[in-house]
Coordinates of C-alpha atoms in Angstrom, one line a residue:
M1 CA -24.4 -18.5 14.6
G2 CA -21.7 -20.8 16.6
K3 CA -18.8 -20.1 18.8
N4 CA -16.2 -18.9 16.5
L5 CA -15.1 -15.3 16.2
R6 CA -16.7 -13.3 13.4
I7 CA -14.7 -10.5 12.1
I8 CA -15.2 -8.0 9.3
I9 CA -12.2 -6.3 7.4
S10 CA -13.2 -3.6 5.3
G11 CA -11.5 -1.4 2.7
G12 CA -9.4 -1.7 -0.6
G13 CA -9.2 0.1 -3.9
T14 CA -5.6 -0.4 -4.3
G15 CA -2.8 -2.9 -3.5
G16 CA -1.6 -0.8 -0.7
H17 CA -4.9 -1.3 1.2
I18 CA -5.5 -5.0 0.1
F19 CA -2.1 -6.6 0.7
P20 CA -2.2 -5.4 4.4
A21 CA -6.0 -6.5 4.9
I22 CA -5.1 -10.1 3.7
S23 CA -2.0 -10.0 5.8
I24 CA -4.2 -9.3 8.9
A25 CA -6.7 -11.9 7.9
N26 CA -4.3 -14.3 7.6
A27 CA -2.5 -13.5 10.9
I28 CA -6.0 -13.6 12.7
K29 CA -6.3 -17.2 11.1
E30 CA -3.0 -18.4 12.4
M31 CA -4.3 -17.4 16.3
H32 CA -7.9 -18.5 15.6
P33 CA -8.0 -21.0 12.7
D34 CA -12.0 -21.2 13.3
A35 CA -12.5 -17.6 12.9
D36 CA -15.0 -16.5 10.1
I37 CA -13.7 -13.6 8.4
L38 CA -15.9 -11.5 5.9
F39 CA -14.4 -8.8 3.7
V40 CA -16.2 -5.9 2.6
G41 CA -15.0 -4.0 -0.5
A42 CA -16.1 -1.6 -3.1
E43 CA -17.8 -3.1 -6.3
G44 CA -15.3 -3.0 -9.6
R45 CA -12.3 -2.4 -7.5
M46 CA -9.3 -4.8 -7.4
E47 CA -10.3 -6.3 -3.9
M48 CA -13.1 -8.1 -5.7
Q49 CA -10.8 -10.5 -7.3
R50 CA -7.8 -10.4 -5.1
V51 CA -9.6 -11.2 -1.7
P52 CA -11.3 -14.5 -3.2
A53 CA -8.0 -15.5 -4.6
A54 CA -6.6 -15.3 -1.0
G55 CA -9.4 -17.7 0.0
Y56 CA -11.8 -15.2 1.7
P57 CA -15.4 -14.4 0.8
I58 CA -16.0 -10.7 0.1
I59 CA -19.1 -8.3 -0.6
G60 CA -18.9 -5.4 -2.7
L61 CA -20.6 -2.0 -2.0
P62 CA -21.7 0.4 -4.9
V63 CA -19.7 3.2 -3.1
A64 CA -17.2 5.5 -5.2
G65 CA -14.8 8.3 -4.3
F66 CA -15.7 12.0 -4.3
N67 CA -14.9 13.9 -7.4
R68 CA -13.0 17.0 -6.4
K69 CA -13.0 18.6 -9.8
N70 CA -16.6 18.3 -10.9
L71 CA -18.9 18.8 -7.9
L72 CA -22.1 18.1 -9.9
K73 CA -20.9 14.5 -10.4
N74 CA -21.0 14.0 -6.6
I75 CA -24.7 13.7 -6.9
S76 CA -24.6 10.3 -8.1
V77 CA -21.5 9.7 -5.5
L78 CA -23.9 10.4 -2.6
I79 CA -26.7 8.3 -3.8
K80 CA -24.1 5.5 -4.1
L81 CA -23.0 6.4 -0.5
F82 CA -26.6 6.2 0.8
R83 CA -27.1 2.8 -0.8
S84 CA -23.7 1.7 0.6
Q85 CA -24.9 2.6 4.0
L86 CA -28.0 0.5 3.7
K87 CA -26.2 -2.6 2.3
A88 CA -23.5 -2.1 5.1
R89 CA -26.4 -2.2 7.6
K90 CA -27.6 -5.4 6.0
I91 CA -24.1 -7.0 6.2
I92 CA -23.9 -6.3 9.9
K93 CA -27.1 -7.5 10.8
D94 CA -26.7 -10.6 8.8
F95 CA -23.0 -11.4 9.8
K96 CA -23.3 -10.2 13.2
P97 CA -19.5 -9.6 13.7
H98 CA -17.9 -9.3 17.0
A99 CA -15.2 -6.7 15.7
A100 CA -14.9 -4.6 12.3
V101 CA -11.4 -3.5 10.9
G102 CA -11.0 -0.6 8.5
V103 CA -7.9 -0.8 6.3
G104 CA -8.7 2.4 4.2
G105 CA -10.3 3.0 0.8
Y106 CA -13.9 3.6 -0.3
A107 CA -15.7 0.8 1.5
S108 CA -14.2 1.1 4.9
G109 CA -16.2 4.3 5.6
P110 CA -19.9 2.9 5.3
T111 CA -18.9 -0.5 6.7
L112 CA -17.1 0.8 9.9
N113 CA -19.5 3.7 10.4
M114 CA -22.4 1.1 10.2
A115 CA -20.6 -1.3 12.8
E116 CA -19.9 1.5 15.2
K117 CA -23.6 2.4 15.3
F118 CA -24.3 -1.3 16.0
G119 CA -22.0 -1.0 19.0
I120 CA -19.4 -3.5 17.3
P121 CA -15.8 -2.5 18.4
T122 CA -13.9 -1.2 15.5
L123 CA -10.0 -0.9 14.9
L124 CA -8.9 1.4 12.2
Q125 CA -5.5 1.0 10.5
E126 CA -4.0 4.2 9.1
Q127 CA -1.2 3.6 6.7
N128 CA 0.0 7.1 6.0
S129 CA 1.8 9.7 8.1
Y130 CA -1.1 12.2 7.4
A131 CA -4.6 10.6 8.4
G132 CA -7.2 10.7 5.6
V133 CA -10.7 12.3 6.3
T134 CA -12.6 9.0 6.3
N135 CA -10.2 7.8 9.4
K136 CA -10.6 10.9 11.3
L137 CA -14.3 10.7 11.3
L138 CA -14.1 7.0 12.3
A139 CA -11.6 7.5 14.8
K140 CA -14.1 9.4 17.1
K141 CA -15.8 5.8 18.0
A142 CA -13.0 3.6 17.2
C143 CA -11.5 1.3 19.9
K144 CA -8.0 1.2 18.5
I145 CA -6.1 2.8 15.9
C146 CA -3.0 1.3 14.4
V147 CA -0.5 3.7 12.8
A148 CA 2.7 3.1 11.0
Y149 CA 4.2 6.5 12.1
D150 CA 5.4 8.6 15.0
G151 CA 3.4 11.8 15.8
M152 CA -0.1 10.5 14.9
D153 CA -1.5 11.9 18.1
R154 CA -2.2 15.0 16.3
F155 CA -4.9 13.4 14.3
F156 CA -6.0 10.8 16.9
K157 CA -6.6 10.4 20.8
K158 CA -3.2 9.3 22.1
E159 CA -4.9 6.8 24.2
K160 CA -6.1 4.8 21.3
I161 CA -3.0 4.8 19.3
I162 CA -0.6 1.7 18.7
L163 CA 2.6 2.0 16.8
T164 CA 2.5 -1.3 14.6
G165 CA 3.9 -0.2 11.3
N166 CA 2.1 -1.5 8.1
P167 CA 1.7 -5.2 7.3
V168 CA 3.2 -6.3 4.0
R169 CA 2.9 -8.9 1.4
Q170 CA 4.4 -12.1 3.6
N171 CA 5.8 -13.8 0.8
L172 CA 8.3 -10.9 0.3
L173 CA 10.4 -12.2 3.4
E174 CA 10.5 -15.7 1.5
K175 CA 13.9 -14.9 -0.6
T176 CA 14.0 -17.6 -3.0
L177 CA 16.9 -16.0 -5.3
G178 CA 20.1 -14.3 -4.5
H179 CA 21.0 -11.1 -6.0
D180 CA 23.1 -12.6 -9.1
D181 CA 20.3 -15.1 -10.0
A182 CA 17.6 -12.5 -9.4
V183 CA 19.5 -10.1 -11.9
R184 CA 19.8 -13.2 -14.4
S185 CA 16.2 -13.9 -14.1
F186 CA 15.5 -10.4 -15.9
G187 CA 18.0 -11.0 -18.5
L188 CA 20.4 -8.6 -17.1
D189 CA 24.0 -8.6 -16.1
P190 CA 25.0 -9.2 -12.5
S191 CA 28.1 -7.3 -12.5
K192 CA 26.3 -4.0 -13.5
K193 CA 24.6 -1.9 -11.1
T194 CA 20.8 -2.5 -11.2
I195 CA 17.8 0.2 -10.6
L196 CA 14.3 -1.0 -10.2
I197 CA 11.7 1.6 -11.3
V198 CA 8.0 0.8 -10.1
G199 CA 5.1 2.8 -10.1
G200 CA 2.5 0.4 -9.0
S201 CA 0.3 -2.0 -11.0
L202 CA -1.3 0.7 -12.8
G203 CA 1.8 2.6 -13.6
A204 CA 2.9 6.2 -13.0
R205 CA 3.2 8.5 -15.8
T206 CA 5.8 10.9 -14.4
L207 CA 8.1 7.8 -13.8
N208 CA 7.5 6.5 -17.2
N209 CA 8.2 10.0 -18.9
C210 CA 11.5 10.1 -17.3
V211 CA 12.7 6.9 -18.6
M212 CA 11.2 7.3 -22.2
H213 CA 12.7 10.9 -22.4
G214 CA 16.2 9.4 -21.0
L215 CA 16.8 6.4 -22.9
N216 CA 19.9 8.0 -24.6
K217 CA 21.3 8.8 -21.0
I218 CA 20.5 5.3 -19.8
K219 CA 22.4 3.9 -22.8
D220 CA 25.5 5.9 -21.8
S221 CA 25.4 5.3 -18.0
G222 CA 26.9 1.9 -17.6
V223 CA 23.7 1.1 -15.3
Q224 CA 20.9 -1.3 -16.0
F225 CA 17.3 -0.8 -15.1
I226 CA 14.1 -3.1 -14.4
W227 CA 11.2 -0.8 -15.5
Q228 CA 7.8 -1.9 -14.6
T229 CA 5.6 0.6 -16.7
G230 CA 1.9 -0.5 -15.5
K231 CA -0.5 -1.8 -17.9
F232 CA -1.7 1.6 -19.2
Y233 CA 1.8 2.8 -20.4
F234 CA 3.2 -0.5 -21.6
E235 CA 2.5 -0.2 -25.2
E236 CA 3.8 3.4 -25.5
A237 CA 7.0 2.1 -23.5
K238 CA 7.7 -0.6 -26.0
A239 CA 7.2 1.7 -28.8
C240 CA 10.0 4.1 -27.3
I241 CA 12.3 1.2 -26.8
K242 CA 11.8 0.1 -30.1
Q243 CA 12.7 3.4 -31.6
A244 CA 15.8 3.8 -29.5
G245 CA 17.2 0.7 -30.9
E246 CA 19.0 -2.1 -29.0
L247 CA 18.7 -1.6 -25.1
P248 CA 19.9 -4.7 -23.5
M249 CA 20.4 -2.8 -20.4
V250 CA 16.6 -2.0 -20.0
H251 CA 14.2 -4.9 -18.8
T252 CA 10.7 -3.4 -19.7
T253 CA 7.4 -5.1 -18.4
D254 CA 3.9 -4.1 -17.6
F255 CA 3.8 -6.0 -14.4
I256 CA 6.1 -7.8 -12.2
S257 CA 4.6 -11.0 -10.7
D258 CA 7.9 -11.7 -8.7
M259 CA 8.5 -8.8 -6.6
N260 CA 11.0 -10.9 -4.5
A261 CA 13.2 -11.4 -7.4
A262 CA 12.8 -7.7 -8.4
Y263 CA 13.8 -6.4 -4.9
S264 CA 16.5 -9.0 -4.8
A265 CA 17.9 -7.6 -8.0
A266 CA 17.7 -4.0 -7.4
D267 CA 20.7 -2.0 -5.9
L268 CA 18.2 0.8 -5.7
V269 CA 14.6 1.4 -6.1
V270 CA 12.7 4.3 -7.8
S271 CA 9.2 4.4 -6.6
R272 CA 6.0 6.5 -5.7
A273 CA 5.5 7.0 -2.0
G274 CA 2.8 4.8 -1.0
A275 CA 2.7 3.5 2.5
G276 CA 2.6 -0.2 1.6
S277 CA 5.6 0.1 -0.6
I278 CA 7.5 2.3 1.8
S279 CA 6.9 -0.4 4.6
E280 CA 8.2 -3.1 2.2
F281 CA 11.2 -1.1 1.6
C282 CA 12.1 -0.5 5.2
L283 CA 11.4 -4.2 5.9
L284 CA 14.0 -5.3 3.0
E285 CA 16.3 -2.5 3.9
K286 CA 16.3 -1.0 0.2
P287 CA 17.8 2.2 -0.9
V288 CA 15.2 4.2 -2.4
I289 CA 14.5 7.4 -4.2
L290 CA 10.9 8.5 -3.5
V291 CA 8.8 10.6 -5.9
P292 CA 5.4 11.2 -4.4
S293 CA 2.3 11.4 -6.5
P294 CA 0.7 15.0 -6.4
N295 CA -2.8 13.3 -7.3
V296 CA -3.5 11.7 -3.8
A297 CA -5.6 13.2 -1.0
E298 CA -4.2 15.8 1.4
D299 CA -0.8 15.0 -0.6
H300 CA -0.2 12.2 1.9
Q301 CA 2.4 10.7 -0.3
T302 CA 4.8 13.6 0.0
K303 CA 4.2 13.4 3.9
N304 CA 5.1 9.7 3.8
A305 CA 8.4 10.7 1.7
L306 CA 9.4 13.6 4.2
A307 CA 8.9 11.2 7.2
L308 CA 11.8 9.1 5.8
V309 CA 13.8 11.9 4.4
N310 CA 14.0 13.7 7.8
K311 CA 15.6 10.6 9.1
G312 CA 18.2 10.1 6.2
A313 CA 16.4 7.0 5.1
A314 CA 15.3 8.2 1.4
I315 CA 16.2 10.6 -1.2
Y316 CA 13.3 12.8 -2.4
V317 CA 12.6 14.1 -6.0
K318 CA 9.6 16.4 -6.3
D319 CA 7.2 15.3 -9.0
A320 CA 7.4 18.4 -10.9
D321 CA 11.5 18.1 -10.9
A322 CA 11.6 14.6 -11.7
E323 CA 11.9 15.0 -15.5
N324 CA 15.0 16.9 -15.0
Q325 CA 16.5 15.4 -11.8
L326 CA 15.6 11.8 -11.5
L327 CA 17.5 9.9 -13.8
D328 CA 20.6 11.7 -12.9
T329 CA 19.9 11.4 -9.3
A330 CA 19.3 7.5 -9.5
I331 CA 22.3 7.0 -11.7
Q332 CA 24.7 8.9 -9.4
T333 CA 23.3 7.4 -6.3
V334 CA 23.6 3.7 -7.4
Q335 CA 27.2 4.1 -8.0
D336 CA 27.8 5.5 -4.9
P337 CA 28.2 2.5 -2.6
E338 CA 28.6 4.5 0.7
K339 CA 25.4 6.3 0.0
L340 CA 23.6 3.1 -0.8
K341 CA 24.9 1.7 2.6
E342 CA 23.8 4.9 4.3
L343 CA 20.2 4.8 3.1
S344 CA 20.0 1.0 3.6
N345 CA 21.2 1.4 7.3
H346 CA 18.9 4.3 8.1
I347 CA 15.8 2.7 6.3
A348 CA 16.2 -0.5 8.2
R349 CA 15.8 1.3 11.4
L350 CA 12.1 2.2 10.4
A351 CA 11.0 -1.2 9.8
F352 CA 8.5 -3.0 11.9
R353 CA 8.6 -6.9 11.5
D354 CA 5.5 -8.2 13.0
S355 CA 2.9 -5.8 12.1
A356 CA 0.2 -8.1 10.7
K357 CA 0.5 -10.3 14.1
V358 CA 0.3 -7.4 16.4
I359 CA -2.7 -5.8 14.6
A360 CA -4.5 -9.3 14.4
N361 CA -4.0 -9.6 18.1
E362 CA -5.7 -6.2 18.8
V363 CA -8.6 -7.2 16.7
C364 CA -8.9 -10.7 18.3
L365 CA -8.8 -9.3 21.8
L366 CA -11.6 -6.8 20.9
A367 CA -13.8 -9.5 19.3
E368 CA -13.4 -11.8 22.3
K369 CA -14.2 -9.0 24.8
Y370 CA -17.2 -8.1 22.8
K371 CA -18.2 -11.8 22.4
K372 CA -17.8 -12.5 26.2
E373 CA -19.8 -9.4 27.3
H374 CA -22.7 -10.1 24.9
E375 CA -22.5 -14.1 25.2
C376 CA -22.8 -14.3 21.2

């Protein structure tokens, strides 16, 4: 099948899994331009569009997540898992990878499990401060486990762990606009403090409710907002803005395509506590208020948030308390220069600047060793 390194990268489901996966692939290509990289994702999930757009081939598995509320629905999930295992087996046999990488998400389970059964060396990228069930199972046979937080030896064997941080979207470091120009690009006033509220591409109900119910408070605050609602909540948000009257201090959008500009404009960010987002805040030294989603496995977002809060690197507002506390806390914080500086300094200390390259190097070492030993 040729002399090139062949590497599978599997996972996805959310941008928090996909962006790091693509960053790792790009870093591998920088080291080995002739490497063949195949992605394996989940059918119908966002990776099936985002990965080809980044220039890589992808195959989808018919895998789905377990339904924790309605156990009867898991019969179909088990059938899909079985079919995914068979398809993953065929992918491994046909592609003959020298190494396989799991970045989390539904597809990584069947793919990495099958790779391990074929004796292919595997590397896991655990993004959160609390390891997920799938990675804990796969870790038993994994060669290397790249993590973003200290203390992960409570989940994995210490000798397998490499502290690398999480790769982020590479273009975030390409600062194209200064603060004032970035603020103007959203139709706002550079002389006023700006808060960016972002709940991911799909949006966050709690964060949106806080804004919609607090528009009068925002009017009187002297602070301006860039508000990403997510596509599911955009029409409702627009209706609330219309009913509230003139709100020149609020820029409302369903999706921000230029996150560079949004981060440059923001004096303070309000966000969920996904691992990928947190890594971006650390790298960009952004003061942040984290409102962890309660609707994730093992409540890992709360654990991610507390890992920062315990080091003075973020402010934490519980989801259940957000409607009463979040806007007041955000407005008060953004008007306190000393607090913003303190948060920025502390979060900067947690940044990893070459995560994708470090992980890619480990993947390539595994692949080269396997290729040499098996003469393939």
